[in-house]
Amino acid sequence: MARASAAGTAGEDDFLEFAAVRTGHLFRTVCLLTGGDTHLAEDLVQEALGRIYAQWYRTSWFAPRARIENPAGYAHTVLVRAFLSHRRRRSTSGRLLAAPLPGRDQGGPSGRFENLVGHAVHSGRPSDHA
């Protein structure tokens, strides 16, 4: 039992050393991706380091506790994927379905629904209308 905890502590020490060395590099990389948004960059680095820590020792069929072969490359991959996930979530959360029709009342949710339905009905060919 003491052996497992010593191995866990050594693994945590390895990760902490890696995180201390690579955090600056990861931060600069994600600052370039975010266009200088340092607050978002800090959040993404923290998210990436959390994901890396969870996978610091991978489980495989051949080596039950094999280390990540290229931790710096893996960290950059995780960081870029975290950035893309954030961007994807952000781009789909605030998008409108359709532009409102000109000259229509835009008040309230029912006005938006009428605009969407009106746009859908009037956008087809005349032969499509029954």
Coordinates of N, CA, C and O in Angstrom, one line a residue:
M1 N 0.8 -1.2 0.0 CA 0.0 0.0 0.0 C 0.9 1.3 0.0 O 0.6 2.2 -0.7
A2 N 1.9 1.2 0.8 CA 2.8 2.4 0.8 C 3.5 2.6 -0.5 O 3.8 3.7 -0.9
R3 N 3.7 1.5 -1.2 CA 4.3 1.6 -2.6 C 3.5 2.4 -3.5 O 3.9 3.2 -4.3
A4 N 2.2 2.1 -3.5 CA 1.2 2.8 -4.4 C 1.2 4.2 -4.1 O 1.1 5.1 -5.0
S5 N 1.2 4.6 -2.9 CA 1.1 6.0 -2.5 C 2.4 6.7 -2.9 O 2.4 7.9 -3.3
A6 N 3.5 6.0 -2.8 CA 4.8 6.6 -3.1 C 4.9 6.9 -4.7 O 5.3 7.9 -5.1
A7 N 4.3 5.9 -5.4 CA 4.3 6.0 -6.9 C 3.4 7.2 -7.3 O 3.6 7.9 -8.2
G8 N 2.2 7.3 -6.6 CA 1.3 8.4 -6.8 C 1.9 9.7 -6.5 O 1.7 10.7 -7.3
T9 N 2.7 9.8 -5.4 CA 3.3 11.1 -5.1 C 4.4 11.4 -6.1 O 4.5 12.6 -6.5
A10 N 5.1 10.4 -6.6 CA 6.1 10.7 -7.6 C 5.5 11.2 -8.9 O 6.0 12.1 -9.5
G11 N 4.4 10.6 -9.2 CA 3.6 11.0 -10.4 C 3.1 12.4 -10.3 O 3.2 13.2 -11.2
E12 N 2.6 12.7 -9.1 CA 2.2 14.1 -8.9 C 3.3 15.1 -8.9 O 3.2 16.2 -9.4
D13 N 4.4 14.7 -8.3 CA 5.6 15.6 -8.4 C 6.1 15.8 -9.8 O 6.4 16.9 -10.2
D14 N 6.0 14.7 -10.6 CA 6.4 14.9 -12.0 C 5.5 15.8 -12.7 O 5.9 16.7 -13.5
F15 N 4.2 15.7 -12.5 CA 3.2 16.6 -13.1 C 3.4 18.0 -12.7 O 3.3 18.9 -13.5
L16 N 3.6 18.2 -11.4 CA 3.8 19.6 -10.9 C 5.0 20.2 -11.5 O 5.0 21.4 -11.8
E17 N 6.1 19.5 -11.6 CA 7.3 20.0 -12.3 C 7.0 20.3 -13.7 O 7.4 21.4 -14.2
F18 N 6.3 19.4 -14.4 CA 5.9 19.7 -15.8 C 5.0 21.0 -15.9 O 5.3 21.8 -16.8
A19 N 4.0 21.1 -15.1 CA 3.1 22.2 -15.1 C 3.9 23.5 -14.8 O 3.6 24.5 -15.5
A20 N 4.8 23.5 -13.9 CA 5.6 24.7 -13.5 C 6.4 25.1 -14.7 O 6.6 26.3 -15.0
V21 N 7.0 24.2 -15.4 CA 7.9 24.5 -16.6 C 7.1 24.9 -17.8 O 7.4 25.9 -18.5
R22 N 5.9 24.3 -18.1 CA 5.2 24.5 -19.3 C 4.1 25.5 -19.3 O 3.6 25.9 -20.3
T23 N 3.7 26.0 -18.1 CA 2.5 26.9 -18.0 C 2.8 28.2 -18.8 O 1.9 28.7 -19.5
G24 N 4.0 28.7 -18.7 CA 4.3 30.0 -19.4 C 4.1 29.8 -20.9 O 3.6 30.7 -21.6
H25 N 4.7 28.7 -21.4 CA 4.6 28.4 -22.9 C 3.1 28.2 -23.3 O 2.7 28.8 -24.3
L26 N 2.4 27.5 -22.5 CA 1.0 27.3 -22.8 C 0.2 28.6 -22.8 O -0.6 28.8 -23.7
F27 N 0.5 29.4 -21.8 CA -0.2 30.7 -21.7 C 0.1 31.6 -22.9 O -0.8 32.2 -23.5
R28 N 1.3 31.7 -23.3 CA 1.7 32.5 -24.5 C 1.0 32.0 -25.8 O 0.5 32.7 -26.6
T29 N 1.0 30.6 -25.9 CA 0.3 30.1 -27.1 C -1.2 30.4 -27.1 O -1.7 30.8 -28.1
V30 N -1.8 30.2 -26.0 CA -3.3 30.5 -26.0 C -3.6 32.0 -26.0 O -4.6 32.4 -26.5
C31 N -2.7 32.8 -25.6 CA -2.9 34.3 -25.8 C -2.9 34.6 -27.2 O -3.7 35.5 -27.7
L32 N -2.1 34.0 -28.0 CA -2.1 34.2 -29.5 C -3.4 33.7 -30.1 O -4.0 34.3 -31.0
L33 N -3.9 32.6 -29.6 CA -5.2 32.0 -30.1 C -6.4 32.9 -29.7 O -7.3 33.1 -30.5
T34 N -6.4 33.5 -28.5 CA -7.5 34.3 -28.1 C -7.4 35.7 -28.5 O -8.3 36.5 -28.1
G35 N -6.4 36.1 -29.1 CA -6.2 37.5 -29.6 C -5.9 38.4 -28.4 O -6.2 39.6 -28.4
G36 N -5.2 37.9 -27.4 CA -4.8 38.7 -26.3 C -5.7 38.7 -25.1 O -5.5 39.5 -24.1
D37 N -6.8 38.0 -25.1 CA -7.7 37.9 -24.0 C -7.0 37.0 -22.9 O -7.1 35.8 -22.8
T38 N -6.4 37.7 -21.9 CA -5.6 37.0 -20.9 C -6.4 36.3 -19.9 O -6.0 35.2 -19.4
H39 N -7.6 36.8 -19.6 CA -8.5 36.1 -18.7 C -9.0 34.7 -19.3 O -9.0 33.7 -18.6
L40 N -9.4 34.8 -20.5 CA -9.8 33.5 -21.2 C -8.6 32.6 -21.3 O -8.7 31.4 -21.1
A41 N -7.4 33.2 -21.6 CA -6.2 32.4 -21.7 C -5.9 31.6 -20.4 O -5.6 30.4 -20.4
E42 N -6.0 32.3 -19.3 CA -5.8 31.7 -18.0 C -6.8 30.5 -17.8 O -6.4 29.5 -17.3
D43 N -8.0 30.8 -18.1 CA -9.1 29.7 -17.9 C -8.8 28.5 -18.8 O -8.9 27.4 -18.3
L44 N -8.4 28.7 -20.0 CA -8.1 27.6 -20.9 C -6.8 26.9 -20.5 O -6.8 25.6 -20.6
V45 N -5.8 27.5 -20.0 CA -4.6 26.9 -19.5 C -5.0 26.0 -18.3 O -4.6 24.8 -18.2
Q46 N -5.8 26.6 -17.4 CA -6.2 25.8 -16.2 C -7.0 24.6 -16.6 O -6.8 23.5 -16.1
E47 N -7.9 24.7 -17.6 CA -8.7 23.6 -18.1 C -7.8 22.5 -18.7 O -8.0 21.3 -18.5
A48 N -6.9 23.0 -19.5 CA -6.0 22.0 -20.2 C -5.1 21.3 -19.2 O -4.9 20.1 -19.3
L49 N -4.6 22.0 -18.2 CA -3.8 21.3 -17.2 C -4.6 20.3 -16.4 O -4.1 19.3 -16.0
G50 N -5.8 20.6 -16.1 CA -6.7 19.7 -15.4 C -6.9 18.4 -16.3 O -6.9 17.3 -15.7
R51 N -7.1 18.6 -17.5 CA -7.3 17.4 -18.4 C -6.0 16.6 -18.5 O -6.0 15.4 -18.6
I52 N -4.9 17.3 -18.6 CA -3.6 16.6 -18.7 C -3.3 15.8 -17.4 O -2.9 14.7 -17.4
Y53 N -3.7 16.4 -16.3 CA -3.4 15.7 -15.0 C -4.3 14.4 -14.9 O -3.8 13.4 -14.4
A54 N -5.5 14.5 -15.4 CA -6.4 13.3 -15.4 C -5.8 12.2 -16.3 O -6.1 11.0 -16.0
Q55 N -5.0 12.5 -17.3 CA -4.5 11.5 -18.2 C -2.9 11.4 -18.0 O -2.3 10.9 -18.9
W56 N -2.4 11.9 -17.0 CA -0.9 11.9 -16.8 C -0.3 10.5 -17.0 O 0.7 10.3 -17.6
Y57 N -1.0 9.6 -16.4 CA -0.6 8.2 -16.6 C -1.7 7.5 -17.3 O -2.8 7.3 -16.8
R58 N -1.5 7.1 -18.5 CA -2.5 6.5 -19.3 C -2.6 5.0 -19.1 O -1.6 4.4 -18.8
T59 N -3.8 4.5 -19.2 CA -3.9 3.0 -19.1 C -4.0 2.4 -20.5 O -4.7 2.9 -21.3
S60 N -3.2 1.4 -20.7 CA -3.3 0.7 -22.0 C -3.2 -0.8 -21.7 O -2.9 -1.2 -20.6
W61 N -3.4 -1.6 -22.8 CA -3.3 -3.0 -22.6 C -1.9 -3.5 -22.4 O -1.7 -4.5 -21.7
F62 N -0.9 -2.8 -22.9 CA 0.5 -3.3 -22.8 C 1.2 -2.8 -21.6 O 2.1 -3.5 -21.1
A63 N 0.9 -1.6 -21.2 CA 1.6 -1.0 -20.1 C 0.5 -0.3 -19.2 O 0.0 0.7 -19.6
P64 N 0.2 -0.9 -18.0 CA -0.9 -0.4 -17.2 C -0.7 1.0 -16.8 O -1.7 1.7 -16.6
R65 N 0.5 1.5 -16.6 CA 0.7 2.9 -16.2 C 1.8 3.5 -17.0 O 2.8 3.9 -16.5
A66 N 1.5 3.6 -18.3 CA 2.5 4.2 -19.2 C 2.4 5.7 -19.2 O 1.3 6.3 -19.2
R67 N 3.6 6.4 -19.2 CA 3.6 7.9 -19.2 C 3.2 8.4 -20.6 O 3.5 7.7 -21.6
I68 N 2.8 9.6 -20.7 CA 2.6 10.2 -22.0 C 3.9 10.4 -22.6 O 4.9 10.9 -22.0
E69 N 4.1 10.0 -23.9 CA 5.4 10.0 -24.5 C 5.9 11.4 -24.8 O 7.1 11.6 -24.6
N70 N 5.1 12.3 -25.2 CA 5.5 13.7 -25.5 C 4.6 14.6 -24.8 O 3.6 15.1 -25.3
P71 N 4.9 14.9 -23.5 CA 3.9 15.7 -22.7 C 3.7 17.1 -23.2 O 2.6 17.6 -23.2
A72 N 4.8 17.7 -23.8 CA 4.7 19.1 -24.3 C 3.7 19.1 -25.5 O 2.9 20.0 -25.6
G73 N 3.9 18.2 -26.4 CA 3.0 18.1 -27.6 C 1.6 17.8 -27.2 O 0.6 18.3 -27.8
Y74 N 1.4 16.8 -26.3 CA 0.1 16.5 -25.8 C -0.6 17.7 -25.1 O -1.7 18.0 -25.3
A75 N 0.2 18.5 -24.4 CA -0.3 19.7 -23.7 C -0.8 20.7 -24.7 O -1.9 21.3 -24.6
H76 N -0.1 20.9 -25.8 CA -0.5 21.8 -26.8 C -1.8 21.3 -27.5 O -2.6 22.1 -27.9
T77 N -1.8 20.0 -27.8 CA -3.0 19.5 -28.4 C -4.2 19.7 -27.5 O -5.3 20.1 -28.0
V78 N -4.1 19.4 -26.3 CA -5.2 19.5 -25.3 C -5.6 21.0 -25.2 O -6.8 21.3 -25.2
L79 N -4.7 21.9 -25.2 CA -4.9 23.3 -25.1 C -5.7 23.8 -26.4 O -6.7 24.6 -26.2
V80 N -5.2 23.4 -27.5 CA -5.9 23.9 -28.8 C -7.3 23.3 -28.8 O -8.3 24.0 -29.2
R81 N -7.5 22.1 -28.4 CA -8.8 21.5 -28.4 C -9.7 22.2 -27.4 O -10.9 22.3 -27.6
A82 N -9.2 22.6 -26.3 CA -10.0 23.3 -25.3 C -10.4 24.6 -25.8 O -11.6 25.1 -25.7
F83 N -9.5 25.3 -26.5 CA -9.8 26.6 -27.2 C -10.9 26.4 -28.2 O -11.9 27.2 -28.3
L84 N -10.8 25.4 -29.1 CA -11.8 25.2 -30.1 C -13.1 24.8 -29.5 O -14.2 25.3 -30.0
S85 N -13.2 24.0 -28.4 CA -14.4 23.7 -27.8 C -15.1 25.0 -27.2 O -16.3 25.2 -27.3
H86 N -14.3 25.8 -26.6 CA -14.8 27.1 -26.1 C -15.4 27.9 -27.2 O -16.5 28.5 -27.1
R87 N -14.7 28.0 -28.3 CA -15.1 28.8 -29.4 C -16.4 28.3 -30.0 O -17.3 29.0 -30.4
R88 N -16.5 27.0 -30.1 CA -17.6 26.3 -30.7 C -18.8 26.6 -29.8 O -19.9 26.9 -30.3
R89 N -18.7 26.4 -28.5 CA -19.8 26.7 -27.6 C -20.2 28.1 -27.6 O -21.4 28.4 -27.6
R90 N -19.3 29.0 -27.7 CA -19.6 30.4 -27.7 C -20.3 30.8 -29.1 O -21.2 31.7 -29.1
S91 N -19.9 30.2 -30.2 CA -20.4 30.6 -31.5 C -21.9 30.1 -31.6 O -22.7 30.7 -32.3
T92 N -22.2 29.0 -31.0 CA -23.6 28.5 -31.1 C -24.6 29.0 -30.1 O -25.8 28.9 -30.3
S93 N -24.1 29.6 -29.0 CA -25.0 30.1 -28.0 C -25.7 31.4 -28.3 O -26.8 31.6 -27.8
G94 N -25.1 32.2 -29.1 CA -25.8 33.5 -29.3 C -26.2 33.8 -30.7 O -26.5 34.9 -31.1
R95 N -26.3 32.7 -31.5 CA -26.7 32.9 -32.9 C -28.2 33.0 -33.1 O -28.9 32.1 -32.6
L96 N -28.7 33.9 -33.9 CA -30.1 34.0 -34.3 C -30.4 33.0 -35.4 O -29.6 32.8 -36.3
L97 N -31.6 32.5 -35.4 CA -32.0 31.6 -36.5 C -32.2 32.3 -37.8 O -31.8 31.8 -38.9
A98 N -32.8 33.4 -37.8 CA -33.1 34.2 -39.1 C -33.2 35.6 -38.8 O -33.5 36.1 -37.7
A99 N -32.9 36.4 -39.8 CA -33.0 37.9 -39.6 C -34.5 38.3 -39.7 O -35.3 37.7 -40.4
P100 N -34.9 39.3 -38.9 CA -36.3 39.7 -39.0 C -36.7 40.3 -40.3 O -35.8 40.9 -41.0
L101 N -37.9 40.1 -40.7 CA -38.4 40.7 -41.9 C -38.5 42.2 -41.7 O -39.0 42.7 -40.7
P102 N -38.2 43.0 -42.7 CA -38.3 44.5 -42.6 C -39.8 44.9 -42.5 O -40.7 44.3 -43.1
G103 N -40.1 45.9 -41.7 CA -41.4 46.5 -41.6 C -42.3 45.7 -40.7 O -43.5 46.0 -40.6
R104 N -41.9 44.7 -40.0 CA -42.7 44.0 -39.1 C -42.4 44.4 -37.6 O -41.3 44.8 -37.3
D105 N -43.4 44.2 -36.8 CA -43.2 44.5 -35.3 C -42.3 43.5 -34.7 O -42.5 42.3 -34.9
Q106 N -41.3 44.0 -34.0 CA -40.3 43.0 -33.4 C -40.5 42.8 -31.9 O -39.7 42.3 -31.3
G107 N -41.7 43.2 -31.4 CA -41.9 43.1 -30.0 C -42.2 41.7 -29.5 O -43.0 41.1 -30.0
G108 N -41.5 41.3 -28.5 CA -41.7 40.0 -27.8 C -41.4 38.8 -28.6 O -41.1 38.8 -29.7
P109 N -41.5 37.6 -27.9 CA -41.2 36.4 -28.5 C -42.1 36.0 -29.6 O -41.7 35.4 -30.6
S110 N -43.4 36.4 -29.6 CA -44.3 36.0 -30.6 C -44.0 36.7 -31.9 O -44.2 36.2 -33.0
G111 N -43.5 38.0 -31.8 CA -43.1 38.7 -33.0 C -41.9 38.0 -33.7 O -41.9 37.9 -35.0
R112 N -41.0 37.5 -33.0 CA -39.9 36.7 -33.6 C -40.4 35.5 -34.3 O -39.9 35.1 -35.3
F113 N -41.3 34.8 -33.6 CA -41.8 33.5 -34.2 C -42.6 33.8 -35.5 O -42.4 33.1 -36.5
E114 N -43.4 34.9 -35.5 CA -44.1 35.3 -36.7 C -43.1 35.6 -37.8 O -43.4 35.3 -39.0
N115 N -42.0 36.3 -37.5 CA -41.1 36.6 -38.5 C -40.4 35.4 -39.1 O -40.2 35.3 -40.3
L116 N -40.1 34.4 -38.3 CA -39.5 33.2 -38.7 C -40.4 32.4 -39.6 O -40.1 32.0 -40.7
V117 N -41.7 32.3 -39.2 CA -42.7 31.6 -40.0 C -43.0 32.4 -41.3 O -43.0 31.8 -42.4
G118 N -43.1 33.7 -41.2 CA -43.3 34.5 -42.4 C -42.2 34.4 -43.4 O -42.4 34.2 -44.6
H119 N -41.0 34.4 -42.9 CA -39.8 34.3 -43.8 C -39.8 32.9 -44.4 O -39.5 32.8 -45.6
A120 N -40.1 31.9 -43.7 CA -40.1 30.5 -44.3 C -41.2 30.4 -45.3 O -41.0 29.7 -46.4
V121 N -42.4 30.9 -45.1 CA -43.5 30.8 -46.0 C -43.2 31.6 -47.3 O -43.4 31.1 -48.4
H122 N -42.6 32.8 -47.2 CA -42.4 33.7 -48.3 C -41.1 33.4 -49.1 O -40.9 34.0 -50.1
S123 N -40.3 32.5 -48.6 CA -39.0 32.3 -49.2 C -39.1 31.3 -50.3 O -38.2 31.2 -51.1
G124 N -40.1 30.5 -50.4 CA -40.2 29.5 -51.4 C -40.7 30.0 -52.8 O -41.0 31.2 -52.9
R125 N -40.8 29.1 -53.8 CA -41.3 29.5 -55.1 C -42.8 29.7 -55.0 O -43.4 29.0 -54.2
P126 N -43.4 30.5 -55.9 CA -44.8 30.7 -55.9 C -45.6 29.3 -56.1 O -46.6 29.1 -55.6
S127 N -45.0 28.4 -56.9 CA -45.6 27.2 -57.1 C -45.7 26.3 -55.9 O -46.4 25.3 -55.8
D128 N -44.8 26.6 -54.9 CA -44.8 25.8 -53.7 C -45.9 26.1 -52.7 O -46.2 25.4 -51.8
H129 N -46.5 27.3 -52.9 CA -47.5 27.8 -52.0 C -48.9 27.1 -52.4 O -49.2 27.1 -53.6
A130 N -49.6 26.5 -51.5 CA -50.8 25.9 -51.8 C -52.0 26.8 -51.8 O -52.1 27.8 -51.3

